[in-house]
Coordinates of C-alpha atoms and ligand atoms in Angstrom, one line a residue:
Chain Q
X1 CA 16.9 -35.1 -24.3
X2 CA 17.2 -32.9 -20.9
X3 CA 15.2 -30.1 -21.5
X4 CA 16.2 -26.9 -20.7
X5 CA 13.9 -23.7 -19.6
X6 CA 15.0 -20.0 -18.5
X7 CA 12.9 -18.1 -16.5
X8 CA 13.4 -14.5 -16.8
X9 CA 11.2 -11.0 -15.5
X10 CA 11.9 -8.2 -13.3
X11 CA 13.3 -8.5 -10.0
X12 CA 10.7 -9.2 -7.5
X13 CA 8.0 -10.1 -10.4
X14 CA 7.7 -13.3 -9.2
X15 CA 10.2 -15.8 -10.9
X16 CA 11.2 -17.7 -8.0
X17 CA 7.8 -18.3 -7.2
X18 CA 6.6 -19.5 -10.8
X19 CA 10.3 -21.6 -11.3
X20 CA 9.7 -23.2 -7.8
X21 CA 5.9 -24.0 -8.1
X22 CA 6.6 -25.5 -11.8
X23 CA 9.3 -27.5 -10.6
X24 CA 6.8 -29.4 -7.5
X25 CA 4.0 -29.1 -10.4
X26 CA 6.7 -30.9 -13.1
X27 CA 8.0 -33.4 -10.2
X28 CA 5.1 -35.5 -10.3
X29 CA 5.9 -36.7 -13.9
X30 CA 9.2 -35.9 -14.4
X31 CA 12.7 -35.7 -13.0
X32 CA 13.6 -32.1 -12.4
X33 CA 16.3 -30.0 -11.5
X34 CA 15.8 -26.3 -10.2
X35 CA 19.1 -23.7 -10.9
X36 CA 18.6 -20.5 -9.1
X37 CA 20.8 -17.9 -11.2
X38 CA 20.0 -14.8 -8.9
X39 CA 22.1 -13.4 -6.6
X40 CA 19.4 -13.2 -3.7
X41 CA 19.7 -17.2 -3.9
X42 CA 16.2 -17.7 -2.5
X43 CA 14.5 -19.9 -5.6
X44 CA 14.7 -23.1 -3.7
X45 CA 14.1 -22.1 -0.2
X46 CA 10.6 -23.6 -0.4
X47 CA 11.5 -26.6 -2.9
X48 CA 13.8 -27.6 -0.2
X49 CA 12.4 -25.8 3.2
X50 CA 15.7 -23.3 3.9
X51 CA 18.0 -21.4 1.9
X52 CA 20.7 -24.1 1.0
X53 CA 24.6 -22.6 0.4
X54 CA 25.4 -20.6 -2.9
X55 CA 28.2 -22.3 -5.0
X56 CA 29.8 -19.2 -5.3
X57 CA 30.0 -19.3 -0.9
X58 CA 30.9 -22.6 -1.4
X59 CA 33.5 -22.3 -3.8
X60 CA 35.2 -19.4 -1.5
X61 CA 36.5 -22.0 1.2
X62 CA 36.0 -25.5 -0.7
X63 CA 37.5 -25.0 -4.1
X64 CA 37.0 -28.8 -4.9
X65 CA 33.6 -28.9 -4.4
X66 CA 31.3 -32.3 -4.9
X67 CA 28.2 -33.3 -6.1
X68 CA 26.7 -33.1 -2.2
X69 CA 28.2 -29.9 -1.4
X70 CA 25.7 -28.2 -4.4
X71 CA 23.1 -30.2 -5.5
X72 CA 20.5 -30.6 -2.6
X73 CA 17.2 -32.6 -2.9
X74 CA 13.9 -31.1 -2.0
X75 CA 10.1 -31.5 -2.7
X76 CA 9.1 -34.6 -4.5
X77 CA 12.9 -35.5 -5.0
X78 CA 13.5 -31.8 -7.3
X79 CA 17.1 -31.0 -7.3
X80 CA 18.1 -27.6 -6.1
X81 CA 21.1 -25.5 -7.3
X82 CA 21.9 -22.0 -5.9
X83 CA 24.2 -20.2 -8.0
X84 CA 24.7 -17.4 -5.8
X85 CA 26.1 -13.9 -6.1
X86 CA 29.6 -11.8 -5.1
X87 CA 28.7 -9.1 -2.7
X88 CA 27.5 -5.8 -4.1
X89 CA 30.4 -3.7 -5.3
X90 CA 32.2 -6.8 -5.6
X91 CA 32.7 -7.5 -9.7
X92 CA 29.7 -8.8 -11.9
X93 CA 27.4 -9.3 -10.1
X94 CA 26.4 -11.9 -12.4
X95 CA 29.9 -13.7 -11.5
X96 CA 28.0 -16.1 -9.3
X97 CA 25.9 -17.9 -12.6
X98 CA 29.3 -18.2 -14.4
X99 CA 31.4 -19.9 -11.6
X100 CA 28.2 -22.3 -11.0
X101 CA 27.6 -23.0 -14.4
X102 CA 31.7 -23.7 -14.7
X103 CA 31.4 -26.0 -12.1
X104 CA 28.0 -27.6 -13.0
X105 CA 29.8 -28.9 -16.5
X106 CA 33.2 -30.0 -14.3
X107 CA 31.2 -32.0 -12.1
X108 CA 29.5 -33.6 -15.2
X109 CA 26.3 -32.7 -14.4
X110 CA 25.2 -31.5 -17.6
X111 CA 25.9 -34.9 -19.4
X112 CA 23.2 -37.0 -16.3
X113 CA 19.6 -37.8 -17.1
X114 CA 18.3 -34.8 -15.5
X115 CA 14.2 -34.7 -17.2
X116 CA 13.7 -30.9 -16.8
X117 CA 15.9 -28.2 -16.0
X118 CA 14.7 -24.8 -15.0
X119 CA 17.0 -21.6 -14.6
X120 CA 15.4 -18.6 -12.5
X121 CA 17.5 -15.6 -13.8
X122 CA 17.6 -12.2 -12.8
X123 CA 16.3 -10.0 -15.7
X124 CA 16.7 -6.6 -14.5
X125 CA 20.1 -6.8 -16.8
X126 CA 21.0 -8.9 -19.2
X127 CA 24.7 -9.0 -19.2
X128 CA 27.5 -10.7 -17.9
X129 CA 26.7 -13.8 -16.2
X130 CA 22.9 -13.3 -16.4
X131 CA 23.3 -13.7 -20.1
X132 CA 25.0 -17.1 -19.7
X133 CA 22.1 -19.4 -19.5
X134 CA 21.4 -18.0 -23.2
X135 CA 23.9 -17.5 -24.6
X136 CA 26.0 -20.6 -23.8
X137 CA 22.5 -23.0 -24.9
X138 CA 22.1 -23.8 -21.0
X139 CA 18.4 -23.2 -21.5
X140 CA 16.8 -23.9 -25.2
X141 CA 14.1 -21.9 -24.5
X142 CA 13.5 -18.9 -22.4
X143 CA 10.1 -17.5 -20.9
X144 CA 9.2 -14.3 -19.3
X145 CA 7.1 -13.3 -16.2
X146 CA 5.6 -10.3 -16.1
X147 CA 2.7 -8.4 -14.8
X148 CA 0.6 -5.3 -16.0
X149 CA 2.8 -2.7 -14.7
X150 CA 5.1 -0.3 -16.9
X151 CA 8.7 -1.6 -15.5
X152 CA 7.2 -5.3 -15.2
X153 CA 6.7 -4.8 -19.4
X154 CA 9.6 -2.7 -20.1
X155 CA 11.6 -5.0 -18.1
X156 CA 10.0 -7.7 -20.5
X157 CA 10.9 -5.8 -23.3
X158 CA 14.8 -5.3 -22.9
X159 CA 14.6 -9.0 -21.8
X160 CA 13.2 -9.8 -25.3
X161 CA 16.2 -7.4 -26.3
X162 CA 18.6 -9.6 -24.9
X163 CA 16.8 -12.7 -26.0
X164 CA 17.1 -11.6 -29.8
X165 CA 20.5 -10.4 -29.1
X166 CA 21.6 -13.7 -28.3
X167 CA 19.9 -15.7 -30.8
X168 CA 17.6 -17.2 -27.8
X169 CA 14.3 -18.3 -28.2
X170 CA 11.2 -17.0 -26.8
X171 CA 8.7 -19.7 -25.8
X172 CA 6.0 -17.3 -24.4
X173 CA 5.1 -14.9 -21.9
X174 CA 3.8 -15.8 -18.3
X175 CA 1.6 -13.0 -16.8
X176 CA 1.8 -13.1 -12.6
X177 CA -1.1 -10.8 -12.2
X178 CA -0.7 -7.8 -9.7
X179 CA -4.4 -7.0 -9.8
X180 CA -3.9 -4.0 -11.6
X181 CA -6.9 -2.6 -14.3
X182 CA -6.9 -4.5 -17.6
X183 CA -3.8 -6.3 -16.6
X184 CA -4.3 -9.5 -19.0
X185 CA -5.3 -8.0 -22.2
X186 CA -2.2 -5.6 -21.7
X187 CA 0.2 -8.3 -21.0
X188 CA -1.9 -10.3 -24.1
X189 CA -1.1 -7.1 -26.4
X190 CA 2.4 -6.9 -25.2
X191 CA 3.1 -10.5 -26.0
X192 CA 1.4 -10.1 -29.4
X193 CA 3.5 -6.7 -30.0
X194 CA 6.7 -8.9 -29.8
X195 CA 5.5 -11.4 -32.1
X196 CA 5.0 -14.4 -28.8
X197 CA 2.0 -15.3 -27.1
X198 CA 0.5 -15.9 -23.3
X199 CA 1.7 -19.5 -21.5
X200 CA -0.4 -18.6 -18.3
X201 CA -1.8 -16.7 -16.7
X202 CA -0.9 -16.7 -12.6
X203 CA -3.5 -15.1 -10.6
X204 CA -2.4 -13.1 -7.2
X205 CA -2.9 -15.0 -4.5
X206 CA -2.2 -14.9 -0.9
X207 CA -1.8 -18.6 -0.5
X208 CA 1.5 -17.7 -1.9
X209 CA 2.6 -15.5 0.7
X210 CA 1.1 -18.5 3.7
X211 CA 2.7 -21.1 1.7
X212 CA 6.3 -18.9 1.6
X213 CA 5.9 -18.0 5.0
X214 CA 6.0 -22.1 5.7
X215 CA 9.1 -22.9 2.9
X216 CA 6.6 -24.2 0.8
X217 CA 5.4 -24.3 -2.5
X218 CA 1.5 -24.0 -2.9
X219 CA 1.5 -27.0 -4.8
X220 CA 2.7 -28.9 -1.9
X221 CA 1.0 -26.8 1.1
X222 CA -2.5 -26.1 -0.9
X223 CA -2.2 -28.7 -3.6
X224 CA -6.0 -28.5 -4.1
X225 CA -6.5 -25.3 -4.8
X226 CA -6.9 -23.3 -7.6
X227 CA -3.3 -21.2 -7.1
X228 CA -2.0 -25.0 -7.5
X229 CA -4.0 -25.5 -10.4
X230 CA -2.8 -22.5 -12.5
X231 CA 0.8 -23.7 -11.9
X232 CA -0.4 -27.2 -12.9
X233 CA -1.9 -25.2 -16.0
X234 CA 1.5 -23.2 -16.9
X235 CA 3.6 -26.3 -16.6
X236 CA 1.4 -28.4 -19.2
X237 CA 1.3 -25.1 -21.5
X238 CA 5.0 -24.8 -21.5
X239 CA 5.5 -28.6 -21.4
X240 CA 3.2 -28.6 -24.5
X241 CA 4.8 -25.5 -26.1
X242 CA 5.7 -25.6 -29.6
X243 CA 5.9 -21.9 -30.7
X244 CA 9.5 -20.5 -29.9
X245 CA 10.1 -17.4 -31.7
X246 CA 13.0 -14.2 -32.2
X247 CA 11.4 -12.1 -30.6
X248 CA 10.6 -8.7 -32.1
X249 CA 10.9 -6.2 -29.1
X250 CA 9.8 -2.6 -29.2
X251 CA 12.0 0.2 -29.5
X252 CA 11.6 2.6 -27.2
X253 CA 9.2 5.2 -28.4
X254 CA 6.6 1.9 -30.0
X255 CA 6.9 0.9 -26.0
X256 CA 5.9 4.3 -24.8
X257 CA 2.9 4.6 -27.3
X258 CA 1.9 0.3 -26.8
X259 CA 1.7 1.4 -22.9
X260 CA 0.2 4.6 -23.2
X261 CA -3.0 4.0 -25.2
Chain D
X1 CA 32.6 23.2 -3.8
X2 CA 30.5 21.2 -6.7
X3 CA 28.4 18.8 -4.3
X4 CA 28.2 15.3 -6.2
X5 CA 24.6 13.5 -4.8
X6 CA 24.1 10.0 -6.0
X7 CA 20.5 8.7 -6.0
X8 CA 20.3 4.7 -5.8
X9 CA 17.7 2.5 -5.7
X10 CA 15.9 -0.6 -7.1
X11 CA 14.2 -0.2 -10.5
X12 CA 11.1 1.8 -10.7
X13 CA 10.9 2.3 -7.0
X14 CA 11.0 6.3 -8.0
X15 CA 14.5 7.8 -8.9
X16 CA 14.1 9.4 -12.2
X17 CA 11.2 11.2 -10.1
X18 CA 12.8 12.2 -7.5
X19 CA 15.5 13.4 -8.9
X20 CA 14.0 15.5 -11.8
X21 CA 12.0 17.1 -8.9
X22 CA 14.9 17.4 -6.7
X23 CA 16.5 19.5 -9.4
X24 CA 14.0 21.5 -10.2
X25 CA 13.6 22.5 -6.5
X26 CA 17.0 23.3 -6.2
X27 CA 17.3 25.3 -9.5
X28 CA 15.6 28.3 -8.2
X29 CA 18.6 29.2 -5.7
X30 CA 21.7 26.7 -7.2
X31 CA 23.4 25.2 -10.5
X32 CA 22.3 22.2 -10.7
X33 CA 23.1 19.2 -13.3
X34 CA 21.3 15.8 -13.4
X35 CA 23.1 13.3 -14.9
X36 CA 21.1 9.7 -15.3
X37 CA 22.8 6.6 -15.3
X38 CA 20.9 4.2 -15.5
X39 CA 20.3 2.4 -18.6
X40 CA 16.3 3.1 -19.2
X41 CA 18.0 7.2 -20.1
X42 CA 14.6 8.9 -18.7
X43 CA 16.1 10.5 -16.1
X44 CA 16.0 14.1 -18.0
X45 CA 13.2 13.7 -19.8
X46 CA 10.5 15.7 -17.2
X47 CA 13.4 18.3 -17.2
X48 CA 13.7 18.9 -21.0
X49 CA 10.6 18.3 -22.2
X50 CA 11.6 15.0 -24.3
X51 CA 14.1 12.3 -24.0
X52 CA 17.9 13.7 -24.6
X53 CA 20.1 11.6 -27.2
X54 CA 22.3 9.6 -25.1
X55 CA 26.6 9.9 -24.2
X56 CA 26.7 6.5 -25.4
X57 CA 24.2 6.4 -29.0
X58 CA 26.3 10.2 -29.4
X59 CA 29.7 8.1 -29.6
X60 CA 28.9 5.5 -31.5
X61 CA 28.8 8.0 -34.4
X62 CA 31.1 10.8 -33.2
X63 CA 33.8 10.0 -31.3
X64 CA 34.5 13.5 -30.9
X65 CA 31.3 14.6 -29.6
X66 CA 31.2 18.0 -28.2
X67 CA 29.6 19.5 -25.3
X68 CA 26.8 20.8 -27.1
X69 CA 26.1 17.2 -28.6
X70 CA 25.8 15.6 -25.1
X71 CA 24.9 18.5 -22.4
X72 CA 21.4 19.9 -22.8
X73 CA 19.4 22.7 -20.8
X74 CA 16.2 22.0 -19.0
X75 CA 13.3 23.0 -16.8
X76 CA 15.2 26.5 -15.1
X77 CA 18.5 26.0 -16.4
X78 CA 18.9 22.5 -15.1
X79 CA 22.0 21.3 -17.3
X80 CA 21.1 17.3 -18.6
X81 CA 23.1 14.5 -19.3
X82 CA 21.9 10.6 -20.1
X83 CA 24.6 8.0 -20.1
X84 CA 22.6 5.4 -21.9
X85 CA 23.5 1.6 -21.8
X86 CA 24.2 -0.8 -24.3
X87 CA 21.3 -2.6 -26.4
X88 CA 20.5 -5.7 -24.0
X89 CA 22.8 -8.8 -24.1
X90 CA 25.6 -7.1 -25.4
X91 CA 27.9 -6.3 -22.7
X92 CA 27.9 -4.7 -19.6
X93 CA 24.8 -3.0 -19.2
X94 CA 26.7 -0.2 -17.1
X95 CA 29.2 0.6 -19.9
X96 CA 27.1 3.6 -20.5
X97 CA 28.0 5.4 -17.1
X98 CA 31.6 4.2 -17.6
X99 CA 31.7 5.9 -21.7
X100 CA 29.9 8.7 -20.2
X101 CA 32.0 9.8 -17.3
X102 CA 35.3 9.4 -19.3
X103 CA 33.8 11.8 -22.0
X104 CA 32.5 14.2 -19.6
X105 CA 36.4 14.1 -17.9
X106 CA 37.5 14.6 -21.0
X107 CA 35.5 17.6 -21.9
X108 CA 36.3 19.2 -18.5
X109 CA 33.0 19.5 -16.8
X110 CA 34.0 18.4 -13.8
X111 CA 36.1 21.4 -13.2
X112 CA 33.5 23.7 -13.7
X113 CA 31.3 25.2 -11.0
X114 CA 28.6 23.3 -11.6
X115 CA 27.0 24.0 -8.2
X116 CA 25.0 20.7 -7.6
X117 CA 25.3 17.5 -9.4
X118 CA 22.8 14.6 -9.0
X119 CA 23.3 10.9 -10.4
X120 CA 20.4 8.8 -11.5
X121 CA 22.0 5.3 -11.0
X122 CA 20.4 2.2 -11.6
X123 CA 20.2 0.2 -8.5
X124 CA 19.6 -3.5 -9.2
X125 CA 23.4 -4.4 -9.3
X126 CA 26.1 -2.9 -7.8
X127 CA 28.5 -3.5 -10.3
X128 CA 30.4 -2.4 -13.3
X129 CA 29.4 1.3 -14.6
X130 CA 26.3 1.3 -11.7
X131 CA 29.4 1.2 -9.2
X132 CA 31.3 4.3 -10.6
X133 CA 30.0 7.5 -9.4
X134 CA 30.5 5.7 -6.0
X135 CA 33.8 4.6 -6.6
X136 CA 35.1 6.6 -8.5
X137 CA 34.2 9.2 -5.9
X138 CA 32.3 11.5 -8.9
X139 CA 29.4 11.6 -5.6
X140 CA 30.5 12.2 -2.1
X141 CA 27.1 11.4 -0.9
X142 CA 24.7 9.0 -1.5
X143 CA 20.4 8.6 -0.9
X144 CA 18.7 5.4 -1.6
X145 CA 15.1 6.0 -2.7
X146 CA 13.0 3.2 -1.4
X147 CA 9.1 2.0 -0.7
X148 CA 8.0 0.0 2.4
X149 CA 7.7 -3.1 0.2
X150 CA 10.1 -6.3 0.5
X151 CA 11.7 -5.6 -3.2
X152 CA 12.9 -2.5 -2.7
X153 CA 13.9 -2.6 0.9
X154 CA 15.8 -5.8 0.1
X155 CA 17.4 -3.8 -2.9
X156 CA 18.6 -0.8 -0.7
X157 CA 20.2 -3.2 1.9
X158 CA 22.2 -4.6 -1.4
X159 CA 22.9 -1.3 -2.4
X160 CA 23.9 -0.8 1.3
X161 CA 26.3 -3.1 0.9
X162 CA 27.6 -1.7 -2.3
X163 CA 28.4 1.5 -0.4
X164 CA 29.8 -0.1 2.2
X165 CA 32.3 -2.2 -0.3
X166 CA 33.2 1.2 -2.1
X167 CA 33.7 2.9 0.9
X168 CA 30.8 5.3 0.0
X169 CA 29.2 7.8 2.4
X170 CA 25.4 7.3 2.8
X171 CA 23.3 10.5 3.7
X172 CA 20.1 9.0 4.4
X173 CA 17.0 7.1 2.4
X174 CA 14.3 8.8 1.4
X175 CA 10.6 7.2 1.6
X176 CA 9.1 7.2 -2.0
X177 CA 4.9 6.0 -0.7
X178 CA 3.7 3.1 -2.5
X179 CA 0.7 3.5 -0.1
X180 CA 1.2 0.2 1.6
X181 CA 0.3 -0.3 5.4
X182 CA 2.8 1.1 8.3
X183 CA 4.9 2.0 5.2
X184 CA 6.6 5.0 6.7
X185 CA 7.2 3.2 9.8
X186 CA 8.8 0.4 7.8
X187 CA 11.5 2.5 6.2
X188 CA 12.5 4.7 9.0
X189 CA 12.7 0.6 11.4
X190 CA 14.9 -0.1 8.0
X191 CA 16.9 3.2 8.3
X192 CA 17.7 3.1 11.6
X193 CA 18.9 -0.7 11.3
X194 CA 21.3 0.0 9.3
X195 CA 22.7 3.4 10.9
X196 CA 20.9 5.5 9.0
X197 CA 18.3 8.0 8.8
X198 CA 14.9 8.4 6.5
X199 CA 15.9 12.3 5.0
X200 CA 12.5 12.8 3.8
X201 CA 8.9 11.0 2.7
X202 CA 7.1 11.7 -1.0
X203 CA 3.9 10.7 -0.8
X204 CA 2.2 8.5 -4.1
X205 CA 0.6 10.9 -5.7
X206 CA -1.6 11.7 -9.1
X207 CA 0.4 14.4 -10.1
X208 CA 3.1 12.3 -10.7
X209 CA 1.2 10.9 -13.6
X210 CA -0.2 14.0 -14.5
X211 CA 3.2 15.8 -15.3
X212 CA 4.7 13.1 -16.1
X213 CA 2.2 12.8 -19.1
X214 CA 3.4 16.4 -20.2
X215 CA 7.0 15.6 -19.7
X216 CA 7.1 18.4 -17.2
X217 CA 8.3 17.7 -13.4
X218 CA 5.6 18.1 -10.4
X219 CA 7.6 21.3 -9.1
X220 CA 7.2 22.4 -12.6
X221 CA 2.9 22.0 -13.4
X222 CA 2.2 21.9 -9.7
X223 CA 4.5 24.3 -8.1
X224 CA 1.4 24.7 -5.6
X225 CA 0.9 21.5 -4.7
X226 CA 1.3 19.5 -1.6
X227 CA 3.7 17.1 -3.7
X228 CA 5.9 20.3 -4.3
X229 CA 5.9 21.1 -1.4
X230 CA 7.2 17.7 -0.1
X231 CA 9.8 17.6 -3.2
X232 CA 11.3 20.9 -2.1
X233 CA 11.1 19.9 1.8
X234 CA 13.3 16.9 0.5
X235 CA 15.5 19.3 -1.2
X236 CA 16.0 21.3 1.8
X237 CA 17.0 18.3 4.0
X238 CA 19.5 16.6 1.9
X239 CA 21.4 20.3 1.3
X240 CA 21.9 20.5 5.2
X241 CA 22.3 17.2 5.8
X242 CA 25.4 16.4 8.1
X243 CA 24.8 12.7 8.9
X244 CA 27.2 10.7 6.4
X245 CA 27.6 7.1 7.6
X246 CA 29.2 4.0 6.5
X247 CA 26.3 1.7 6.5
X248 CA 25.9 -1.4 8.3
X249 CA 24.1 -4.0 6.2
X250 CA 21.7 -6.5 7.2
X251 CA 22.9 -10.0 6.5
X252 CA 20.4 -12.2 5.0
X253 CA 18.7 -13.4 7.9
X254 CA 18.7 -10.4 9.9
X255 CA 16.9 -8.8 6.4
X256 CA 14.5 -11.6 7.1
X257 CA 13.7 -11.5 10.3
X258 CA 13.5 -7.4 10.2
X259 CA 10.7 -7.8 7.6
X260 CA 9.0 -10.1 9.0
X261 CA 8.8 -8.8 12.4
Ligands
ADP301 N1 0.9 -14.8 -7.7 C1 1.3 -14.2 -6.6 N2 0.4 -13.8 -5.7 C2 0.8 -13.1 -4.6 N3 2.1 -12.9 -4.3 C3 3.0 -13.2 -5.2 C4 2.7 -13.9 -6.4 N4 3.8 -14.2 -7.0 C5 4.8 -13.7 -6.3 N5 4.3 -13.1 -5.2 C6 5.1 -12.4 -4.1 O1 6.0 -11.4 -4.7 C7 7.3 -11.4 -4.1 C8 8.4 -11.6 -5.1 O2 8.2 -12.9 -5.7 P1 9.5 -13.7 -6.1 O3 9.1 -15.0 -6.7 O4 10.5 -13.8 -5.0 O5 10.1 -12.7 -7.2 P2 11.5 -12.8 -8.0 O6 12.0 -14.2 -7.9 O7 11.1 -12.4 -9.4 O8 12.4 -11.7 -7.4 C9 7.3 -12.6 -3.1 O9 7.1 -12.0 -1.8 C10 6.0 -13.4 -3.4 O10 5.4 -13.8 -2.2
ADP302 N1 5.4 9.5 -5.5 C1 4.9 8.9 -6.6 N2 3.5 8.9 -6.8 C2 3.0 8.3 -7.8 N3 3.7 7.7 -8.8 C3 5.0 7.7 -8.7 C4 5.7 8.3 -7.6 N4 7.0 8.2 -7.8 C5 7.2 7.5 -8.9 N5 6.0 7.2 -9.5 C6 5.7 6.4 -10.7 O1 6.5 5.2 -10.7 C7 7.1 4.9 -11.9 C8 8.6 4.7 -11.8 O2 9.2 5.9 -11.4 P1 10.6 6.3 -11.9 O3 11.0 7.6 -11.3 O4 10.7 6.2 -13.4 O5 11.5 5.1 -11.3 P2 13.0 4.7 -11.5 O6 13.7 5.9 -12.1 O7 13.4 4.3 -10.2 O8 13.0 3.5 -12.4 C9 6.8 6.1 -12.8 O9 5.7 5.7 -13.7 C10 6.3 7.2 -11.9 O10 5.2 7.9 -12.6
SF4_303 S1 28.1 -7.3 -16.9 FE1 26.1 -6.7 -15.9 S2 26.1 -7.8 -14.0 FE2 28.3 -7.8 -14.8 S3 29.3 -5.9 -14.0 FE3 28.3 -5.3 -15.8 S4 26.2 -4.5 -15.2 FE4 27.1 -5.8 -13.5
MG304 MG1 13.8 -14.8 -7.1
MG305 MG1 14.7 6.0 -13.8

């Protein structure tokens, strides 16, 4: 009944921005919670207006964490979750998603009403804890951001990897334009290439960077605009979404010659 | 006497290119071997003229693979090695460096004068097989490649931190232009923050694309050019190099406030 969605993409593609700006889009509607499975634990900073504390920081001095120590309320009542991360050189980095996710199902949390549940997870690996919200059925369906740009789509590409590795399934492909040349027909091709298909289509916009600079979402701060309405747009898309596939990723010489044409 | 250099730095922010340029400055006076560790294996590529089967594909189907299967000679002499990683979602995704180094102990190459040796290690995470060369003190020294954009600045702080944790010795971070505004002065501000120094600037340039294309290095089509020129100046300054330091990381807020100064 709760549904569960995995964002994945390249660091610094934009995933925290599309997972956070779904999630205020979604709230309107629908009961959503917001799980931030990156170590740079920054996804809800402008769901709930300031970085709130990692469950892995929190387990470090509080190992009987509660309900109130993790789960924080933000925009339009969206619940917040940081997973968190060890500090670099410190063991898996993805450590911080499986001690979260560990104490997520203690606390019950799993087994609540909770509408809508979207994990932003790092992508630039898919291993170790990064591969938890997959392969442990957290998230039912998985989509990728990704721009134009070679390691945005190669990125992409091992994330479909993993994906089919773990018997995941690929809703679609979200394309946060850079503003580079041709940019949606080659994220189009690339999603065709794999055997998935385009959800949205984000422009660039710099009401992202005003509404960040505020610890906002631009569907709260510039909720008529049109950067609000493509997030309104991808939200109904994958809300509406019924083609989840195995993905069929490209090895890498078909990658090199798909890009290079 | 071998001098182990380890190149860090977020993914795609320039490493492969820098360091297949950095060895083929060097290769006109020293030894020099590249080794890449980092998953994507095109590290050697712009040094042999195509991409090199990797330690870890070689011993899946030889377990006694020979030097011969795994070392090959490039541009001037340059000896190449790719670690590889494991297919996506199976595993760590740094098992490759971990395979690779144990074979390459095995087969004594580290006891031979191999003049200079320079790793190609994924940056993203600082964990598992990315965190070897470092700890496993196979590089004394280590340069972060790094733009002036929030990404990658935010990933060599993390990979600051990394050092720190392993005790590492950082050299210096060297500017790879992505042509964005006060760019240069943004890296040597981030540099100095965290007791460091920038050890040299590439600038963006076509030529990049234009060997790349030929699978040859800039030093090797262009050895001319401007970018040369700044490849070999780069080379210079890391060889005399005498600044080591143990970095001193920006904590989250101070990254913050640093960037958006
Ligand atoms: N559509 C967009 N238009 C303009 N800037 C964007 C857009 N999407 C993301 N950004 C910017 O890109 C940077 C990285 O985005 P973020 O969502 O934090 O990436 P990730 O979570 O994938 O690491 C942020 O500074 C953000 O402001
Ligand atoms: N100085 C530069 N000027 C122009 N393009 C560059 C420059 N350095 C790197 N690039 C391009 O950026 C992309 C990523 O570089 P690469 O060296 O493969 O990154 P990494 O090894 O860090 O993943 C490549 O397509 C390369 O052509
Ligand atoms: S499994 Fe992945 S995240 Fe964990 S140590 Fe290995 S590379 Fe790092
Ligand atoms: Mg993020
Ligand atoms: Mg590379």
């Amino acid at each position: 009944k709760t549904r569960g969605i995995a964002i994945y993409g390249k660091g610094g593609i934009g995933k925290s921005t599309v997972v956070s700006n779904l999630a205020a889009a979604y709230s309107q509607d629908e009961k959503v919670m917001v799980i931030g499975c990156d170590p740079k634990a920054d996804t809800t900073r402008t769901l709930v207006g300031r970085r709130i504390p990692t469950i892995l920081d929190t387990m470090r001095t509080n190992k009987n964490a509660a309900r109130g120590d993790v789960l924080f309320t933000g925009f339009s009542n969206v619940i917040c979750v940081e997973s968190g991360g060890p500090e670099p050189g410190v063991g898996c980095a993805g450590r911080g998603v499986i001690v979260a996710m560990s104490l997520l199902e203690k606390l019950g949390i799993f087994e609540e009403d909770l509408g809508i549940i979207i994990y932003d997870v790092l992508g630039d690996v898919v291993c170790g804890g990064f591969a938890v919200p997959l392969r442990e059925k957290y998230a039912d369906e998985v989509y990728i951001v990704t721009s134009g740009e070679y390691m945005a789509l190669y990125a992409a590409n091992n994330i479909s990897k993993g994906i089919k590795k773990l018997k995941g399934q690929l809703g679609g492909i979200i394309c946060n334009c850079r503003g580079i040349e041709h940019e949606e027909d080659m994220v189009k091709e690339f999603a065709e290439r794999i055997g998935s298909h385009v959800v949205g289509v984000i422009p660039r916009s710099e009401l992202v960077q005003k509404s960040e600079i505020n610890a906002q979402t631009v569907v709260e701060k510039f909720p008529e605009s049109e950067q609000s309405q493509a997030y309104r747009q991808l939200a109904v898309s994958i809300l509406r979404n019924r083609k989840f596939v195995v993905p069929e990723p490209m090895d890498v010489e078909e990658f090199e010659e798909f890009f290079h044409q």
